[in-house]
GROMACS .gro file of C-alpha atoms in nm:
model
  322
    1MET     CA    1  -5.438  -0.852   1.983
    2LYS     CA    2  -5.476  -0.715   1.653
    3ILE     CA    3  -5.089  -0.569   1.752
    4HIS     CA    4  -4.966  -0.875   1.879
    5SER     CA    5  -5.075  -1.104   1.536
    6TYR     CA    6  -4.811  -0.910   1.338
    7ILE     CA    7  -4.597  -0.981   1.601
    8PHE     CA    8  -4.657  -1.312   1.605
    9LEU     CA    9  -4.571  -1.248   1.140
   10PHE     CA   10  -4.281  -1.114   1.212
   11PHE     CA   11  -4.161  -1.377   1.438
   12LEU     CA   12  -4.249  -1.644   1.203
   13PHE     CA   13  -4.098  -1.510   0.942
   14ALA     CA   14  -3.788  -1.448   1.085
   15SER     CA   15  -3.777  -1.784   1.194
   16CYS     CA   16  -3.843  -1.954   0.840
   17GLN     CA   17  -3.587  -1.654   0.775
   18LYS     CA   18  -3.314  -1.855   0.977
   19ASN     CA   19  -3.444  -2.235   0.847
   20ILE     CA   20  -3.332  -2.159   0.535
   21SER     CA   21  -3.204  -2.532   0.438
   22ILE     CA   22  -2.875  -2.457   0.231
   23PRO     CA   23  -2.564  -2.691   0.150
   24LYS     CA   24  -2.280  -2.584   0.370
   25ASN     CA   25  -2.065  -2.497   0.068
   26VAL     CA   26  -2.368  -2.356  -0.128
   27SER     CA   27  -2.318  -2.111   0.116
   28ASN     CA   28  -2.035  -2.029   0.155
   29TYR     CA   29  -1.929  -1.998  -0.234
   30LEU     CA   30  -2.266  -1.699  -0.115
   31THR     CA   31  -2.062  -1.572   0.104
   32GLU     CA   32  -1.708  -1.576  -0.078
   33THR     CA   33  -1.876  -1.370  -0.301
   34ILE     CA   34  -2.046  -1.065  -0.099
   35LYS     CA   35  -1.721  -1.098   0.047
   36LEU     CA   36  -1.563  -0.992  -0.259
   37LEU     CA   37  -1.850  -0.779  -0.368
   38LYS     CA   38  -1.853  -0.596  -0.040
   39GLU     CA   39  -1.478  -0.541  -0.028
   40LYS     CA   40  -1.431  -0.454  -0.348
   41SER     CA   41  -1.710  -0.305  -0.625
   42ILE     CA   42  -1.687   0.102  -0.664
   43HIS     CA   43  -2.029   0.123  -0.522
   44LYS     CA   44  -2.022  -0.093  -0.237
   45ASN     CA   45  -2.109   0.219  -0.045
   46GLU     CA   46  -2.439   0.274  -0.095
   47ILE     CA   47  -2.579  -0.050  -0.116
   48ASP     CA   48  -2.715  -0.125   0.197
   49TRP     CA   49  -2.549  -0.527   0.244
   50LYS     CA   50  -2.765  -0.689   0.512
   51GLU     CA   51  -3.097  -0.646   0.264
   52PHE     CA   52  -2.886  -0.790  -0.037
   53GLU     CA   53  -2.718  -1.036   0.185
   54LYS     CA   54  -3.100  -1.142   0.286
   55ASP     CA   55  -3.177  -1.166  -0.117
   56LEU     CA   56  -2.954  -1.350  -0.225
   57PHE     CA   57  -3.043  -1.631   0.038
   58ILE     CA   58  -3.397  -1.655  -0.046
   59LYS     CA   59  -3.310  -1.654  -0.374
   60ALA     CA   60  -3.078  -1.926  -0.348
   61GLN     CA   61  -3.231  -2.174  -0.099
   62HIS     CA   62  -3.418  -2.460  -0.338
   63ALA     CA   63  -3.026  -2.483  -0.436
   64LYS     CA   64  -2.795  -2.828  -0.395
   65ASN     CA   65  -2.526  -2.825  -0.574
   66LEU     CA   66  -2.315  -2.489  -0.667
   67GLU     CA   67  -2.466  -2.495  -1.014
   68ASP     CA   68  -2.813  -2.424  -0.899
   69VAL     CA   69  -2.633  -2.102  -0.732
   70TYR     CA   70  -2.487  -1.919  -1.027
   71PRO     CA   71  -2.814  -1.761  -1.097
   72THR     CA   72  -2.829  -1.640  -0.828
   73ILE     CA   73  -2.439  -1.507  -0.801
   74SER     CA   74  -2.579  -1.341  -1.127
   75TYR     CA   75  -2.827  -1.135  -0.973
   76ALA     CA   76  -2.597  -0.980  -0.770
   77VAL     CA   77  -2.352  -0.876  -1.008
   78LYS     CA   78  -2.637  -0.752  -1.169
   79LYS     CA   79  -2.770  -0.549  -0.813
   80LEU     CA   80  -2.481  -0.372  -0.822
   81ASN     CA   81  -2.574  -0.127  -1.093
   82ASP     CA   82  -2.216  -0.048  -1.196
   83ASN     CA   83  -2.367  -0.143  -1.553
   84HIS     CA   84  -2.011  -0.254  -1.667
   85SER     CA   85  -1.991  -0.585  -1.402
   86TYR     CA   86  -2.097  -0.958  -1.438
   87PHE     CA   87  -2.029  -1.327  -1.411
   88LYS     CA   88  -1.881  -1.574  -1.576
   89SER     CA   89  -1.945  -1.986  -1.451
   90ILE     CA   90  -1.714  -2.199  -1.473
   91ILE     CA   91  -1.893  -2.380  -1.731
   92GLU     CA   92  -1.943  -2.035  -1.986
   93ILE     CA   93  -1.521  -2.028  -1.955
   94LYS     CA   94  -1.502  -2.430  -2.036
   95ASN     CA   95  -1.726  -2.423  -2.300
   96GLU     CA   96  -1.539  -2.080  -2.465
   97SER     CA   97  -1.455  -2.158  -2.882
   98GLU     CA   98  -1.217  -2.047  -3.032
   99ASN     CA   99  -1.371  -2.047  -3.318
  100ASN     CA  100  -1.592  -1.828  -3.222
  101PRO     CA  101  -1.414  -1.537  -3.416
  102LEU     CA  102  -1.372  -1.179  -3.225
  103PRO     CA  103  -1.528  -0.824  -3.530
  104THR     CA  104  -1.267  -0.725  -3.748
  105PHE     CA  105  -1.208  -0.346  -3.859
  106SER     CA  106  -1.061  -0.194  -4.180
  107ASP     CA  107  -0.844   0.091  -4.182
  108GLU     CA  108  -1.088   0.469  -4.343
  109ILE     CA  109  -0.905   0.647  -4.614
  110THR     CA  110  -0.762   0.945  -4.532
  111PRO     CA  111  -0.603   1.229  -4.766
  112ASP     CA  112  -0.290   1.155  -4.794
  113ASP     CA  113  -0.176   1.466  -4.518
  114ILE     CA  114  -0.341   1.341  -4.282
  115GLY     CA  115  -0.206   1.033  -4.084
  116TYR     CA  116  -0.496   0.741  -3.911
  117ILE     CA  117  -0.442   0.524  -3.649
  118ARG     CA  118  -0.795   0.249  -3.571
  119ILE     CA  119  -0.714   0.179  -3.240
  120PRO     CA  120  -0.935  -0.171  -3.242
  121TYR     CA  121  -0.983  -0.397  -2.922
  122CYS     CA  122  -0.725  -0.573  -2.746
  123ILE     CA  123  -0.743  -0.951  -2.627
  124GLY     CA  124  -0.534  -1.210  -2.628
  125SER     CA  125  -0.181  -1.349  -2.453
  126GLU     CA  126   0.151  -1.150  -2.371
  127LYS     CA  127   0.247  -1.177  -2.773
  128ASP     CA  128  -0.061  -1.061  -2.932
  129ASN     CA  129  -0.058  -0.776  -2.692
  130GLU     CA  130   0.366  -0.729  -2.828
  131ASN     CA  131   0.180  -0.813  -3.189
  132TYR     CA  132  -0.044  -0.526  -3.151
  133ILE     CA  133   0.157  -0.268  -3.022
  134THR     CA  134   0.396  -0.351  -3.306
  135SER     CA  135   0.151  -0.256  -3.559
  136ILE     CA  136   0.026  -0.011  -3.499
  137ARG     CA  137   0.293   0.194  -3.442
  138THR     CA  138   0.480   0.110  -3.751
  139LYS     CA  139   0.166   0.265  -3.906
  140ILE     CA  140   0.268   0.512  -3.677
  141ASP     CA  141   0.610   0.458  -3.796
  142GLN     CA  142   0.530   0.449  -4.174
  143GLN     CA  143   0.267   0.741  -4.220
  144ALA     CA  144   0.464   1.020  -3.924
  145GLN     CA  145   0.752   1.030  -4.220
  146LYS     CA  146   0.526   1.199  -4.411
  147LYS     CA  147   0.435   1.654  -4.426
  148LEU     CA  148   0.143   1.584  -4.189
  149LYS     CA  149  -0.088   1.850  -4.046
  150GLY     CA  150  -0.241   1.607  -3.856
  151TRP     CA  151  -0.405   1.302  -3.772
  152ILE     CA  152  -0.737   1.132  -3.648
  153ILE     CA  153  -0.730   0.915  -3.356
  154ASP     CA  154  -1.029   0.616  -3.467
  155LEU     CA  155  -1.210   0.407  -3.121
  156GLN     CA  156  -1.480   0.317  -3.285
  157GLY     CA  157  -1.596  -0.006  -3.231
  158ASN     CA  158  -1.296  -0.034  -2.970
  159PHE     CA  159  -1.527  -0.197  -2.724
  160GLY     CA  160  -1.232  -0.314  -2.443
  161GLY     CA  161  -0.980  -0.512  -2.392
  162ASN     CA  162  -0.643  -0.476  -2.242
  163MET     CA  163  -0.611  -0.103  -2.225
  164TRP     CA  164  -0.202  -0.136  -2.167
  165PRO     CA  165  -0.083  -0.230  -2.526
  166MET     CA  166  -0.379   0.058  -2.621
  167LEU     CA  167  -0.178   0.334  -2.405
  168LEU     CA  168   0.186   0.246  -2.524
  169ALA     CA  169   0.163   0.150  -2.860
  170LEU     CA  170   0.032   0.554  -2.898
  171GLU     CA  171   0.316   0.647  -2.703
  172PRO     CA  172   0.469   0.878  -3.025
  173LEU     CA  173   0.140   1.059  -3.064
  174ILE     CA  174   0.073   1.061  -2.685
  175GLY     CA  175   0.329   1.149  -2.549
  176ASN     CA  176   0.454   1.084  -2.174
  177GLY     CA  177   0.369   1.181  -1.838
  178THR     CA  178   0.009   1.092  -1.611
  179PHE     CA  179  -0.322   1.005  -1.880
  180GLY     CA  180  -0.537   0.936  -1.629
  181TYR     CA  181  -0.709   0.812  -1.258
  182PHE     CA  182  -0.865   0.497  -1.108
  183ILE     CA  183  -1.010   0.610  -0.856
  184ASP     CA  184  -1.285   0.346  -0.612
  185ALA     CA  185  -1.582   0.402  -0.385
  186ASN     CA  186  -1.315   0.576  -0.143
  187GLU     CA  187  -1.206   0.890  -0.311
  188ASN     CA  188  -0.883   0.663  -0.321
  189SER     CA  189  -0.735   0.764  -0.676
  190GLU     CA  190  -0.412   0.615  -0.870
  191ALA     CA  191  -0.273   0.747  -1.167
  192TRP     CA  192  -0.166   0.571  -1.464
  193LYS     CA  193   0.096   0.670  -1.697
  194ILE     CA  194   0.340   0.622  -1.977
  195ILE     CA  195   0.732   0.621  -1.951
  196LYS     CA  196   0.941   0.624  -2.237
  197GLY     CA  197   0.747   0.280  -2.338
  198LYS     CA  198   0.658   0.169  -1.999
  199ALA     CA  199   0.306   0.179  -1.874
  200TYR     CA  200   0.275   0.206  -1.456
  201ILE     CA  201  -0.023   0.235  -1.193
  202GLU     CA  202   0.103   0.506  -0.934
  203ASP     CA  203   0.443   0.329  -0.942
  204GLN     CA  204   0.371  -0.022  -1.042
  205LEU     CA  205   0.481  -0.197  -1.343
  206ILE     CA  206   0.212  -0.275  -1.580
  207MET     CA  207   0.363  -0.368  -1.918
  208GLU     CA  208   0.637  -0.228  -2.076
  209THR     CA  209   0.752  -0.251  -2.439
  210ASN     CA  210   1.102  -0.284  -2.611
  211ILE     CA  211   0.949  -0.136  -2.964
  212ASN     CA  212   1.119   0.176  -3.067
  213PHE     CA  213   0.957   0.480  -3.222
  214SER     CA  214   1.216   0.646  -3.488
  215ASN     CA  215   1.044   0.991  -3.647
  216GLN     CA  216   0.982   1.193  -3.264
  217LEU     CA  217   0.756   1.418  -3.336
  218GLN     CA  218   0.890   1.771  -3.264
  219LYS     CA  219   0.564   1.914  -3.101
  220LYS     CA  220   0.182   1.833  -3.033
  221PRO     CA  221   0.006   1.759  -3.371
  222PHE     CA  222  -0.354   1.801  -3.450
  223MET     CA  223  -0.562   1.480  -3.303
  224ALA     CA  224  -0.925   1.434  -3.352
  225ILE     CA  225  -1.075   1.140  -3.136
  226LEU     CA  226  -1.354   0.950  -3.353
  227THR     CA  227  -1.602   0.728  -3.074
  228ASP     CA  228  -1.917   0.570  -3.159
  229SER     CA  229  -2.192   0.369  -2.843
  230GLU     CA  230  -1.972   0.120  -2.923
  231THR     CA  231  -1.634   0.258  -2.801
  232ALA     CA  232  -1.650   0.055  -2.450
  233SER     CA  233  -1.424  -0.026  -2.117
  234SER     CA  234  -1.085   0.037  -2.238
  235GLY     CA  235  -1.206   0.162  -2.534
  236GLU     CA  236  -1.321   0.456  -2.341
  237ALA     CA  237  -1.039   0.474  -2.123
  238ILE     CA  238  -0.824   0.568  -2.452
  239THR     CA  239  -1.120   0.803  -2.423
  240VAL     CA  240  -0.976   0.966  -2.153
  241ALA     CA  241  -0.631   0.977  -2.155
  242PHE     CA  242  -0.667   1.176  -2.453
  243LYS     CA  243  -0.883   1.458  -2.257
  244GLY     CA  244  -0.663   1.743  -2.233
  245GLN     CA  245  -0.426   1.676  -2.458
  246GLU     CA  246  -0.305   1.994  -2.675
  247ASN     CA  247  -0.462   2.046  -3.004
  248THR     CA  248  -0.673   1.776  -2.984
  249LYS     CA  249  -1.098   1.666  -2.982
  250SER     CA  250  -1.327   1.439  -3.047
  251PHE     CA  251  -1.647   1.370  -3.268
  252GLY     CA  252  -1.923   1.135  -3.307
  253GLN     CA  253  -2.133   0.968  -3.060
  254PRO     CA  254  -2.113   0.952  -2.702
  255THR     CA  255  -1.948   0.623  -2.609
  256PHE     CA  256  -2.080   0.260  -2.426
  257GLY     CA  257  -2.105   0.403  -2.104
  258VAL     CA  258  -1.913   0.180  -1.854
  259SER     CA  259  -1.589   0.384  -1.781
  260THR     CA  260  -1.478   0.235  -1.509
  261GLY     CA  261  -1.184  -0.024  -1.472
  262CYS     CA  262  -1.253  -0.326  -1.374
  263VAL     CA  263  -1.031  -0.660  -1.216
  264SER     CA  264  -1.131  -1.026  -1.284
  265HIS     CA  265  -1.087  -1.243  -0.968
  266LEU     CA  266  -1.105  -1.565  -0.949
  267LEU     CA  267  -1.335  -1.789  -0.760
  268SER     CA  268  -1.277  -2.064  -0.534
  269ASP     CA  269  -1.424  -2.298  -0.806
  270GLY     CA  270  -1.271  -2.163  -1.106
  271SER     CA  271  -1.534  -1.928  -1.227
  272SER     CA  272  -1.511  -1.618  -1.262
  273ILE     CA  273  -1.657  -1.248  -1.119
  274ASN     CA  274  -1.480  -0.884  -1.367
  275LEU     CA  275  -1.594  -0.644  -1.106
  276ALA     CA  276  -1.566  -0.293  -1.149
  277GLU     CA  277  -1.399  -0.115  -0.885
  278SER     CA  278  -1.291   0.226  -1.023
  279ILE     CA  279  -1.431   0.505  -1.188
  280PHE     CA  280  -1.228   0.673  -1.460
  281LEU     CA  281  -1.088   1.005  -1.406
  282ASP     CA  282  -0.884   1.232  -1.700
  283ARG     CA  283  -0.540   1.430  -1.622
  284HIS     CA  284  -0.755   1.706  -1.473
  285LYS     CA  285  -0.925   1.485  -1.249
  286THR     CA  286  -1.265   1.510  -1.424
  287LYS     CA  287  -1.482   1.248  -1.313
  288TYR     CA  288  -1.672   1.001  -1.589
  289GLY     CA  289  -1.844   0.651  -1.476
  290ASN     CA  290  -2.105   0.668  -1.770
  291LYS     CA  291  -2.077   0.790  -2.102
  292ILE     CA  292  -1.825   1.049  -2.285
  293VAL     CA  293  -1.992   1.262  -2.437
  294PRO     CA  294  -1.725   1.397  -2.856
  295ASP     CA  295  -1.609   1.745  -2.826
  296PHE     CA  296  -1.802   1.701  -3.138
  297VAL     CA  297  -2.089   1.531  -3.202
  298VAL     CA  298  -2.202   1.417  -3.500
  299GLU     CA  299  -2.341   1.135  -3.692
  300LYS     CA  300  -2.139   0.821  -3.744
  301ASP     CA  301  -2.081   0.779  -4.096
  302LYS     CA  302  -2.017   1.209  -4.118
  303THR     CA  303  -1.776   1.180  -3.792
  304LEU     CA  304  -1.451   1.140  -4.022
  305GLN     CA  305  -1.477   1.393  -4.271
  306THR     CA  306  -1.609   1.647  -4.005
  307GLY     CA  307  -1.285   1.574  -3.776
  308ILE     CA  308  -1.069   1.567  -4.151
  309ALA     CA  309  -1.271   1.921  -4.131
  310TRP     CA  310  -1.118   1.950  -3.827
  311ILE     CA  311  -0.761   1.949  -3.880
  312TYR     CA  312  -0.774   2.139  -4.180
  313LYS     CA  313  -0.933   2.423  -4.040
  314MET     CA  314  -0.702   2.410  -3.759
  315ASN     CA  315  -0.337   2.392  -4.017
  316GLU     CA  316  -0.521   2.779  -4.134
  317ILE     CA  317  -0.521   2.949  -3.834
  318PRO     CA  318  -0.181   3.097  -3.711
  319THR     CA  319  -0.002   2.933  -3.484
  320PRO     CA  320   0.186   3.231  -3.259
  321GLU     CA  321   0.531   3.261  -3.269
  322ASN     CA  322   0.734   3.166  -2.912
   0.00000   0.00000   0.00000
């Protein structure tokens, strides 16, 4: 009799689940979102999608319109557990204010024989991207005219944005070639490259610049890469790009921990999901995905001076003659 009672309760629960009444447009919106996450998420193979879907429909059972279901969509994206993806409703998009200024960073002061380039976040239009590249390449060009012992590449505070202007801006220092890879949940990898002012994913052209660099470097200089806990996303991509670079070491604090590639997807109502779909690999295919620990972990207020001291030390070591 007891067993029969359990069976009855089970079927009663299942019946209630099937009878959850949700407006068709809300149901379709949830289905649209789940389909996207199931197909593209970097963690798609680690999720029980039947349980995932059931959970979302239960949470959304009282929704009467799309606005009511936005918290459920946010919840769904957080359940992916990649710490990088996020949902932005059409309401948030419309209410974003241009009067909300982004942080600004000033350049640090270094000795005359040490070059210094800050690589800040990059957010904006195509024109903004070109101005970004021009500004950084101009600074490199001006300093390359001096006899330098090495360069400081400062990624502290770089919380992300568009990685491609960052890479193109650094071409005079980092050179040409493959500097990393995106690898998806199915272990498919795609190389990201810079070749003569053009940025590629495999053979697909992503961005290019016509800004020239007049003082071509004859050899790879010593470079100290500075990071902190606010170096995130595309800032971490640039950190990865320098991994394995000749005469290069990193200094400071571990990065924020979202070294994953995101793609923005527009939903049917104009809302968007920025979805982590890949993990960064360096040029040697070392896999990241979380915090990137620098070669030398030092306190934030000592990072710059430690990088400078390393450059001076490396200049004292005689290099073998060819």
